[in-house]
Short mmCIF file of C-alpha atoms in Angstrom, two decimals:
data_model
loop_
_atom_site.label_atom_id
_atom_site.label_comp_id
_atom_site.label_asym_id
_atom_site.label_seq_id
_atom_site.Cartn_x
_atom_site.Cartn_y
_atom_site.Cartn_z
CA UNK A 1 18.13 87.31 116.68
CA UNK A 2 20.71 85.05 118.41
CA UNK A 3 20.39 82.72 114.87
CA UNK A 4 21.42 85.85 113.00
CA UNK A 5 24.34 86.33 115.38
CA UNK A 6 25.53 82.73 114.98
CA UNK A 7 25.25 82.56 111.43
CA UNK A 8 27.38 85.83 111.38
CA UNK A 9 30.04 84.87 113.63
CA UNK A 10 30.60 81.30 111.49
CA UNK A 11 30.84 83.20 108.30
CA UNK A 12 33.28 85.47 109.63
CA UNK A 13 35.49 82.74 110.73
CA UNK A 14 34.91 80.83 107.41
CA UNK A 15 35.96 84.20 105.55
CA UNK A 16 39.23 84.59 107.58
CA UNK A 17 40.65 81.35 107.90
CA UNK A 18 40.06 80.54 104.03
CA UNK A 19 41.43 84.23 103.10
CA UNK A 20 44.40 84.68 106.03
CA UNK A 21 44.84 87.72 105.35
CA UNK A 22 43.78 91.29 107.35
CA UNK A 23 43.63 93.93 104.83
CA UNK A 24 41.55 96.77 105.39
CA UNK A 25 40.49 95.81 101.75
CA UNK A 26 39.44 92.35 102.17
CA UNK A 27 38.10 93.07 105.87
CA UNK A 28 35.61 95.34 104.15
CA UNK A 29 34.80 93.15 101.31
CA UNK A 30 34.66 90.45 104.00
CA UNK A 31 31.71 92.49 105.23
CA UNK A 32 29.67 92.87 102.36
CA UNK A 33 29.56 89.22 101.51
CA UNK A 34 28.98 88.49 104.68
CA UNK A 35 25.85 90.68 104.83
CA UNK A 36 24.03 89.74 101.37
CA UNK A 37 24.87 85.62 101.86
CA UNK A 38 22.71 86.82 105.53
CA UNK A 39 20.46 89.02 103.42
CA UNK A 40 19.97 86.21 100.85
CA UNK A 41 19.36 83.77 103.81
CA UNK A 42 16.80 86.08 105.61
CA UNK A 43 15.47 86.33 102.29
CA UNK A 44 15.11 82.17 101.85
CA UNK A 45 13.33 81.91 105.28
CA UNK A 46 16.13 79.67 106.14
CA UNK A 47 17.42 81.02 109.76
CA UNK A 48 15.78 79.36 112.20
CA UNK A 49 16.39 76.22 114.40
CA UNK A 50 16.83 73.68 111.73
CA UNK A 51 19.22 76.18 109.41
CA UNK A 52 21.77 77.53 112.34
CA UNK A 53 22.06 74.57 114.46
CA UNK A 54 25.08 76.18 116.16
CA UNK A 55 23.52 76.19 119.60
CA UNK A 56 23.98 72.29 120.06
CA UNK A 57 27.56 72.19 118.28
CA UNK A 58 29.25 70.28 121.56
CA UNK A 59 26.52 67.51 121.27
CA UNK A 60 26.95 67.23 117.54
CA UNK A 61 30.66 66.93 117.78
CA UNK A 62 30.59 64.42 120.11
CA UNK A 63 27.81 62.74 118.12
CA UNK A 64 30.09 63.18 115.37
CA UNK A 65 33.70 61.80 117.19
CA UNK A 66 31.39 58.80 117.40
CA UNK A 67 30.26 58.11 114.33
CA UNK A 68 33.28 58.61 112.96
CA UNK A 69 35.08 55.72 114.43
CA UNK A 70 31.74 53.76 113.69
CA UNK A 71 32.34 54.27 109.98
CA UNK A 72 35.69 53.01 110.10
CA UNK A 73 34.45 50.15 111.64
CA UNK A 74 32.02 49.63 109.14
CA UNK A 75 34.47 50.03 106.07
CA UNK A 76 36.47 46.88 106.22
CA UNK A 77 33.80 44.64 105.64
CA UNK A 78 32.97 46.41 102.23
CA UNK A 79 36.20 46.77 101.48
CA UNK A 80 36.77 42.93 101.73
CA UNK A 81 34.18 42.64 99.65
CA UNK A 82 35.33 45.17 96.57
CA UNK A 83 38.91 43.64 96.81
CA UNK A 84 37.64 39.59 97.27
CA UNK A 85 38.39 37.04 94.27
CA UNK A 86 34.79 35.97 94.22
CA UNK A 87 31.73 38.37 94.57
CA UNK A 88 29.97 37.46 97.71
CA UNK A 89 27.18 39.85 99.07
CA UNK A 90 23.88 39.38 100.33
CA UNK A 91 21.95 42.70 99.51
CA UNK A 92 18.59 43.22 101.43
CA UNK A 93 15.96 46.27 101.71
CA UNK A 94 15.12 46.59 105.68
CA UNK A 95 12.84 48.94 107.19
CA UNK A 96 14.05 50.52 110.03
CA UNK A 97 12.07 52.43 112.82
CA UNK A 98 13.10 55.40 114.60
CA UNK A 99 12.47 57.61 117.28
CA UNK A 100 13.76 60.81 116.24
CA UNK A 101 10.57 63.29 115.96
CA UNK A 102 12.11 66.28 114.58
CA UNK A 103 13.07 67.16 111.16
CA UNK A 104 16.75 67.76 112.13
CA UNK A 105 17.03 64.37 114.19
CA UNK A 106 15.75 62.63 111.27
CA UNK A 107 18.11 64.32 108.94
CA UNK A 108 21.62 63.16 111.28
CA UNK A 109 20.16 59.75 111.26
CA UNK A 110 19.04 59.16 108.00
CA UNK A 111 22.52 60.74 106.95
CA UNK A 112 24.27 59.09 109.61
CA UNK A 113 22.92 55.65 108.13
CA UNK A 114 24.07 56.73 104.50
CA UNK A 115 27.30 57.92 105.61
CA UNK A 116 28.42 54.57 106.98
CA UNK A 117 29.32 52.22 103.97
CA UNK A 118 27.18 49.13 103.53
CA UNK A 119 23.90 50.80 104.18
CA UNK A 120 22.24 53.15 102.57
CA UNK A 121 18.70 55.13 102.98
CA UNK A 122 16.73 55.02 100.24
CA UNK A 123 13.42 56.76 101.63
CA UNK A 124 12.09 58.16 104.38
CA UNK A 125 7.84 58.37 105.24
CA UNK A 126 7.08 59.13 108.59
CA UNK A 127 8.78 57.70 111.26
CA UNK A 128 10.01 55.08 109.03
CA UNK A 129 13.01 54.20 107.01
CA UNK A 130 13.84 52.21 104.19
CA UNK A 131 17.23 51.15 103.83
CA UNK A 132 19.37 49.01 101.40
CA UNK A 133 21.81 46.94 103.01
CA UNK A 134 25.20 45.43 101.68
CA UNK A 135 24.93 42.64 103.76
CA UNK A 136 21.80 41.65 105.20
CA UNK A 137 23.09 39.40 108.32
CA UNK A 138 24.71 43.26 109.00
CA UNK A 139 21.17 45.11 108.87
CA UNK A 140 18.98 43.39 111.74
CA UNK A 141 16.71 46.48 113.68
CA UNK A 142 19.30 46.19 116.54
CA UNK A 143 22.19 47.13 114.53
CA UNK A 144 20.66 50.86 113.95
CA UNK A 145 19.60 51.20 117.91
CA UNK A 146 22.27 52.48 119.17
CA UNK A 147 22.98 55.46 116.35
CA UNK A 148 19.14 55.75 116.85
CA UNK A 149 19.49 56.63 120.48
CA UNK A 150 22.63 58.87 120.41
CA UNK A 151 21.61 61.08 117.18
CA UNK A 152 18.07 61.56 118.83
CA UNK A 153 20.01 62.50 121.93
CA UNK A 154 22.66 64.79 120.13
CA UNK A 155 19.39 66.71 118.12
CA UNK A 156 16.39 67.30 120.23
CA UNK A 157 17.32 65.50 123.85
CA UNK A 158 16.95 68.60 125.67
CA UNK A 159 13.62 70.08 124.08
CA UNK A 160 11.97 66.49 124.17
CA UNK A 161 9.22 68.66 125.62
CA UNK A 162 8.08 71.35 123.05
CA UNK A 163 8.70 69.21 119.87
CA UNK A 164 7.82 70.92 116.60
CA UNK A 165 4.74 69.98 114.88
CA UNK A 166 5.87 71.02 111.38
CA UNK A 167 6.20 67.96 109.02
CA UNK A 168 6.76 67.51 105.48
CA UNK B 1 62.85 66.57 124.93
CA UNK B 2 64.49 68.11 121.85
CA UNK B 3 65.61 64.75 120.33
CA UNK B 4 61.52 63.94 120.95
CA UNK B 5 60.72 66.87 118.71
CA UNK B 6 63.07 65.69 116.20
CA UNK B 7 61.94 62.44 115.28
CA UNK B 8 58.33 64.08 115.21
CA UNK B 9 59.30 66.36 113.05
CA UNK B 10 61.22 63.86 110.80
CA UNK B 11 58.59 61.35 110.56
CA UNK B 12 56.08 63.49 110.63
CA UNK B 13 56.64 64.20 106.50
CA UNK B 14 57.12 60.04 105.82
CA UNK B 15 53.83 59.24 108.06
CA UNK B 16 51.99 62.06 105.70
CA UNK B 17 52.74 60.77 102.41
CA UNK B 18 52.11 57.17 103.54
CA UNK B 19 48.58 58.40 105.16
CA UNK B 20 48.05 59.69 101.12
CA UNK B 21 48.64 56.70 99.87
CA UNK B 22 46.65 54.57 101.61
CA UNK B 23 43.87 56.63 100.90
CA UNK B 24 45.02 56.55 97.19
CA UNK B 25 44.90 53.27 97.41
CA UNK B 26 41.18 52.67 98.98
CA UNK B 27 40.08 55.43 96.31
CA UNK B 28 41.12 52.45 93.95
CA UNK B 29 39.59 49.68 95.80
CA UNK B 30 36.45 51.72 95.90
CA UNK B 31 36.68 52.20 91.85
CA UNK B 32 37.27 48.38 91.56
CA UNK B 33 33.82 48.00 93.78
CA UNK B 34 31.98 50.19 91.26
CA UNK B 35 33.46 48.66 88.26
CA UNK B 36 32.59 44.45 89.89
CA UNK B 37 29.30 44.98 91.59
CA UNK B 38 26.15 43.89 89.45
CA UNK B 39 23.40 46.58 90.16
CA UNK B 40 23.23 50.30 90.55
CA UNK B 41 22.54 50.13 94.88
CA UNK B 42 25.09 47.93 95.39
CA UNK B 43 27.52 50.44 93.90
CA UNK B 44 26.39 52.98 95.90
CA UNK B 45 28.17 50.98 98.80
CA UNK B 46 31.32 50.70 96.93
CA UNK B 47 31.00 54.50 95.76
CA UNK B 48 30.82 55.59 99.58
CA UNK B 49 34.22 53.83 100.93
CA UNK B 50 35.33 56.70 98.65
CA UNK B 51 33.63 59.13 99.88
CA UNK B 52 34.56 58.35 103.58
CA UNK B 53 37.18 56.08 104.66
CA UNK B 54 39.97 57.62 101.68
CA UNK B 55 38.50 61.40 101.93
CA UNK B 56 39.49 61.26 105.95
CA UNK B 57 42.61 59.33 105.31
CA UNK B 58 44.10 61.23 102.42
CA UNK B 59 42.97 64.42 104.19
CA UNK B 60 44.86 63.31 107.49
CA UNK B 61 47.75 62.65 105.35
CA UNK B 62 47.87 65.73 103.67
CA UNK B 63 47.28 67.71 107.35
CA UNK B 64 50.66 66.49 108.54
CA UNK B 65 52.47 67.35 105.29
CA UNK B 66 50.53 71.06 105.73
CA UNK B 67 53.20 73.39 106.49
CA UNK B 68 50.82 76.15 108.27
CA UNK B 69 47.58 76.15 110.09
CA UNK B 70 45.86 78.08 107.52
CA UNK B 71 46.25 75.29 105.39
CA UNK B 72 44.82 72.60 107.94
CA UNK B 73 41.80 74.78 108.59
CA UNK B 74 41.43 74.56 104.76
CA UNK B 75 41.25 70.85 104.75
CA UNK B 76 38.71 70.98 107.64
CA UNK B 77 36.94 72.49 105.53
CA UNK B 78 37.08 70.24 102.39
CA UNK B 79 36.51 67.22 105.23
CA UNK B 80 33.33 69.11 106.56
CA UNK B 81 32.05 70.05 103.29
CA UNK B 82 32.56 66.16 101.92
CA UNK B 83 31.17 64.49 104.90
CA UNK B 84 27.64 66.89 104.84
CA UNK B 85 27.19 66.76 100.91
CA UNK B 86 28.29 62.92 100.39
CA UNK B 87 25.20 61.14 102.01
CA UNK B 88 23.09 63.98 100.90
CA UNK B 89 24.43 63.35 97.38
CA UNK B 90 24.09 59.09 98.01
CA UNK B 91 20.57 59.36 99.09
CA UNK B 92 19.40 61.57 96.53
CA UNK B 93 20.80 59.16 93.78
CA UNK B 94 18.75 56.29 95.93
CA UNK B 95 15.75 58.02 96.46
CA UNK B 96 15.61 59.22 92.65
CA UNK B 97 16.41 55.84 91.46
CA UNK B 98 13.66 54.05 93.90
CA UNK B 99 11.49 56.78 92.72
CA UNK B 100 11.80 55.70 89.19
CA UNK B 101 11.30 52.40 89.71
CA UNK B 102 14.20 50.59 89.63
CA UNK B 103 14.02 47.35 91.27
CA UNK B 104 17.17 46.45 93.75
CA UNK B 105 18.83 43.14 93.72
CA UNK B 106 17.92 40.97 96.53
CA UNK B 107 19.77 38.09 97.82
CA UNK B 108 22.77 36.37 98.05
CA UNK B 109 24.99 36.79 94.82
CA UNK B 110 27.61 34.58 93.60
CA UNK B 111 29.75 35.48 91.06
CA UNK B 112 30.16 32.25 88.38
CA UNK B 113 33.58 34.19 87.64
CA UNK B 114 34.91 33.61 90.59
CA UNK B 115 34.81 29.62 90.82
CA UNK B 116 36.60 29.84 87.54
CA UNK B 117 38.99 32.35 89.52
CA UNK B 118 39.08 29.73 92.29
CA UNK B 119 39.74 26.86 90.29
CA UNK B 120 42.87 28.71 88.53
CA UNK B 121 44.30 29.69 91.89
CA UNK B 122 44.06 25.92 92.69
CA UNK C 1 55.97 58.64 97.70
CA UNK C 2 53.03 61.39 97.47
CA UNK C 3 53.73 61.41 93.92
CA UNK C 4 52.38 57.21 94.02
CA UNK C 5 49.25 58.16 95.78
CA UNK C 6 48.29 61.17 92.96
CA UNK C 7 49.29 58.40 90.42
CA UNK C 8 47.45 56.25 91.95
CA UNK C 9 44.40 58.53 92.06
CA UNK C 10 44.58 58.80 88.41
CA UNK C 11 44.10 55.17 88.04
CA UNK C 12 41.47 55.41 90.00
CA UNK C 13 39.64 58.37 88.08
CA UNK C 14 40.51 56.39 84.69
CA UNK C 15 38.67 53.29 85.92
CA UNK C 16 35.53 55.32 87.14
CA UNK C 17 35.38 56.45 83.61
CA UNK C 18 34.69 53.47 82.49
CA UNK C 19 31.52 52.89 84.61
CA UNK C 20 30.16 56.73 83.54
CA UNK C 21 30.87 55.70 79.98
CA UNK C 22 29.26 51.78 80.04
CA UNK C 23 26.91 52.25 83.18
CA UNK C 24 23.69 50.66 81.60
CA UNK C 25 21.42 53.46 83.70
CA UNK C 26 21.28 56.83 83.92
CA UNK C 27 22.01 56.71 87.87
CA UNK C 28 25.06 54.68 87.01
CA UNK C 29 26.60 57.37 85.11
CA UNK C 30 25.47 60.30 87.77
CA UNK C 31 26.72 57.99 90.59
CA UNK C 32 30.18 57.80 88.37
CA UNK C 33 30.52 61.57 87.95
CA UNK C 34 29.64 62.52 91.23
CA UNK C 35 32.63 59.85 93.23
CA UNK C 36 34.63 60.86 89.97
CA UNK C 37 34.12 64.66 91.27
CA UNK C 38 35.57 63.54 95.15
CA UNK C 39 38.66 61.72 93.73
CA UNK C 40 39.10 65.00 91.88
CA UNK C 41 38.63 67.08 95.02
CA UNK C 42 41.49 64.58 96.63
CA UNK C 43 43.78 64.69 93.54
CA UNK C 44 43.71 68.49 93.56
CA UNK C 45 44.94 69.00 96.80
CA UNK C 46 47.74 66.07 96.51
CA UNK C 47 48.50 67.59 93.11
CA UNK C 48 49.18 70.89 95.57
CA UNK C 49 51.37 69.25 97.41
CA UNK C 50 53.26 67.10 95.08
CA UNK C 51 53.83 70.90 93.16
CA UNK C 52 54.71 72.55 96.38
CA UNK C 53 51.97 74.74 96.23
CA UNK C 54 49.19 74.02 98.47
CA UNK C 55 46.99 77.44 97.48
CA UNK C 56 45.70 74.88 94.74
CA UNK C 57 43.76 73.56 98.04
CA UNK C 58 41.27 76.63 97.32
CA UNK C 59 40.46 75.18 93.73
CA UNK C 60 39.40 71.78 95.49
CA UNK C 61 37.15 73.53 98.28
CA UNK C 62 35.07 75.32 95.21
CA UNK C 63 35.09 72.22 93.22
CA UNK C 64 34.01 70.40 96.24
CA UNK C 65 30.71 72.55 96.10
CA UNK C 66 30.15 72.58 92.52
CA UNK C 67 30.03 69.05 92.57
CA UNK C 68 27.40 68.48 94.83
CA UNK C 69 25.26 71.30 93.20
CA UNK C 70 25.77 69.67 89.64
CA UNK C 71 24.61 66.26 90.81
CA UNK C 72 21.47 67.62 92.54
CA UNK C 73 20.62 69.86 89.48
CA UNK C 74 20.71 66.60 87.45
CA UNK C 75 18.79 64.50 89.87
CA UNK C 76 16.31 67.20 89.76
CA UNK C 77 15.97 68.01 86.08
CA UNK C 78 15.57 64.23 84.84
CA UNK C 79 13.10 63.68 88.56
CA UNK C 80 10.71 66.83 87.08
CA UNK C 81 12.06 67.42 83.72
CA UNK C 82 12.39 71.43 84.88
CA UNK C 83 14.43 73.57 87.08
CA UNK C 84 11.13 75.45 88.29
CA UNK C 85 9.81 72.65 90.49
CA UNK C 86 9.99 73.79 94.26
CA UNK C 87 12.07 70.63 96.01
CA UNK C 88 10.27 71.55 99.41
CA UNK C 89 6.84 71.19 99.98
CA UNK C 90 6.12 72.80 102.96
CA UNK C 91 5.18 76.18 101.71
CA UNK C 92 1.79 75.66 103.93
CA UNK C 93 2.91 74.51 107.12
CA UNK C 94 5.65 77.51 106.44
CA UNK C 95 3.01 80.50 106.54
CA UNK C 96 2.14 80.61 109.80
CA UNK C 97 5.45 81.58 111.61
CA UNK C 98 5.52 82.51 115.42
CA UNK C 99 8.76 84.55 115.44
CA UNK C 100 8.41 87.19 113.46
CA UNK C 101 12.42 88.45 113.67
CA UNK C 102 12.39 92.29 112.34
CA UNK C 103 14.42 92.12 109.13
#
């Protein structure tokens, strides 16, 4: 029930601050889209751990705070590259290995890894990943450690213990 | 502390539009990637500068030109929604493509445009 | 000043046009629509600005989400050749559900 109660209070607070306005109109229409997106999400079997991750949102942000000065980082180089008089890349497919178990750690890593330019995931079996690189010399299996580590620890580092058996 | 405030408030406008156009800009050198790099996954990485590094700097921009909060929170929004469909978006087009069959380029490219280029600029 | 950068955007959505219309694959041409559809999202909301009117920043949050729908529906029509394939297969290990929440 807590899931249903998180899902409500972020819609509400998506409603409102995209409206801005406090009608009793739109407050009531508020309501009713509120309750069929919740009825149309009960409905899709969607509400559970993996759907309203809301209850690890200060680990994800500061997950997130991270990787976003990591992608920054990782711009220039492709940048250079776009902008350079002659074309010089060196693109590789790596595999990469990871530690995440659940389906929600693999998700932020697998994303994480597409989100940063110069690397990109192209599949995913198992606790492997295949990724294509911009630059090979930039894709060793250290380079991804460290976003290994930290999304693993901003997903499941608590419930290490009762990991979910459910996989694709 | 007032005379604080006002130079804040008077750069605040300048810093804004020049945030925009340095995202404008890397929007461009993103599009230049995409039009100069020789197979599909290797414009992926020139697609994605777009999709991150001028989305977040545009979007900045255009936060300290916002004239209300209402109008930030709508940004945060476009940010959020951009940064959660973009690599879902990326690695569908990968996986499809992989899927299919198409076969990556692999190794070190050098353009044979580009000594010409060199030898002009000489 | 602002009015350079949605200028400049417009170079830059002119330009991707030309890889969606010469892109010698298929993914070529979705990858081209769907960064064509974020410099759109950007240009909408500058365009706000530039106009005075940043309400225009609603258009750009719905076209944000219509783009990413519109590229997976084409992924996924020319992956199965139908809209009636599932794209999760985990019906099986879905059946068997501990919590049981009372809705």
């Amino acid at each position: 029930m807590g899931y249903f109660l998180g899902l409500i209070v972020v819609l509400g607070a998506l409603w409102l601050g995209l409206s801005g306005m406090f009608k009793p109109l739109l407050l009531t229409l508020s309501v009713i889209s509120i309750l069929i997106s919740i009825l149309l999400a009960a409905r899709l079997n969607t509400v559970d751990r993996e759907g309203v991750p809301y209850a690890r949102t200060p680990n994800l942000f500061l997950y997130w705070g991270w990787l976003v000065i990591e992608i920054f980082k990782a711009n220039w180089p492709v940048i250079r590259a776009c902008v350079s008089a002659d074309l010089d890349i060196n693109p590789a497919l790596v595999k990469v290995k990871t530690r995440c178990e659940s389906d929600l750690a693999k998700t932020i890593f697998a994303n994480s890894i597409t989100l940063t330019p110069g690397t990109v995931t192209v599949e995913v079996e198992g606790d492997k990943l295949l990724v294509h690189a911009l630059f090979e010399e930039s894709a060793t299996p250290d380079a991804f450690t460290e976003m290994d580590e930290r999304s693993w620890r901003a997903a499941d580092g608590r419930q290490a213990g009762k990991t979910t058996q459910v996989k694709a | 502390m007032s005379e604080i405030l006002n130079v804040i408030m008077t750069i605040k406008p300048i810093l804004g539009a020049l945030l925009c156009l340095i995202g404008a800009g890397l929007a461009v050198i993103g599009t230049v990637g995409v039009l100069r790099f020789p197979d599909f996954y290797t414009r992926l990485h020139a697609a994605s500068v777009t999709d991150t590094g001028a989305a977040t700097i545009a979007i900045v921009g255009m936060a300290l030109l916002a004239p209300s909060w209402l109008i930030v929170f709508k940004l945060a929004a476009i940010w959020l929604f951009l940064f959660l469909t973009g690599p879902t978006g990326s690695h569908a087009l990968a996986n499809a493509a992989h899927t299919a069959g198409l076969q990556p380029v692999i190794g070190r490219q050098r353009d044979r445009a580009g000594e010409s280029d060199s030898e002009e600029a000489s | 000043m602002i009015g350079a950068a949605a200028i400049a955007l417009i170079v830059a959505i002119a330009l991707m046009l030309i890889r969606a219309l010469r892109g010698p694959t298929l993914y070529d041409r979705v990858l081209a629509v769907n960064s064509l559809g974020t410099k759109i999202v950007l240009f909408i909301g500058i365009l706000g600005f530039v106009l005075g009117r940043p309400d225009f920043l609603d258009i750009a949050v719905l076209y944000a989400l219509i783009n990413f729908v519109s590229t997976i529906a084409i992924l996924k029509f020319f992956r199965y050749r139908s809209f009636q394939v599932p794209l999760m297969r985990r019906t099986v290990a879905r059946q068997t559900q501990p919590e049981g929440d009372d809705v």
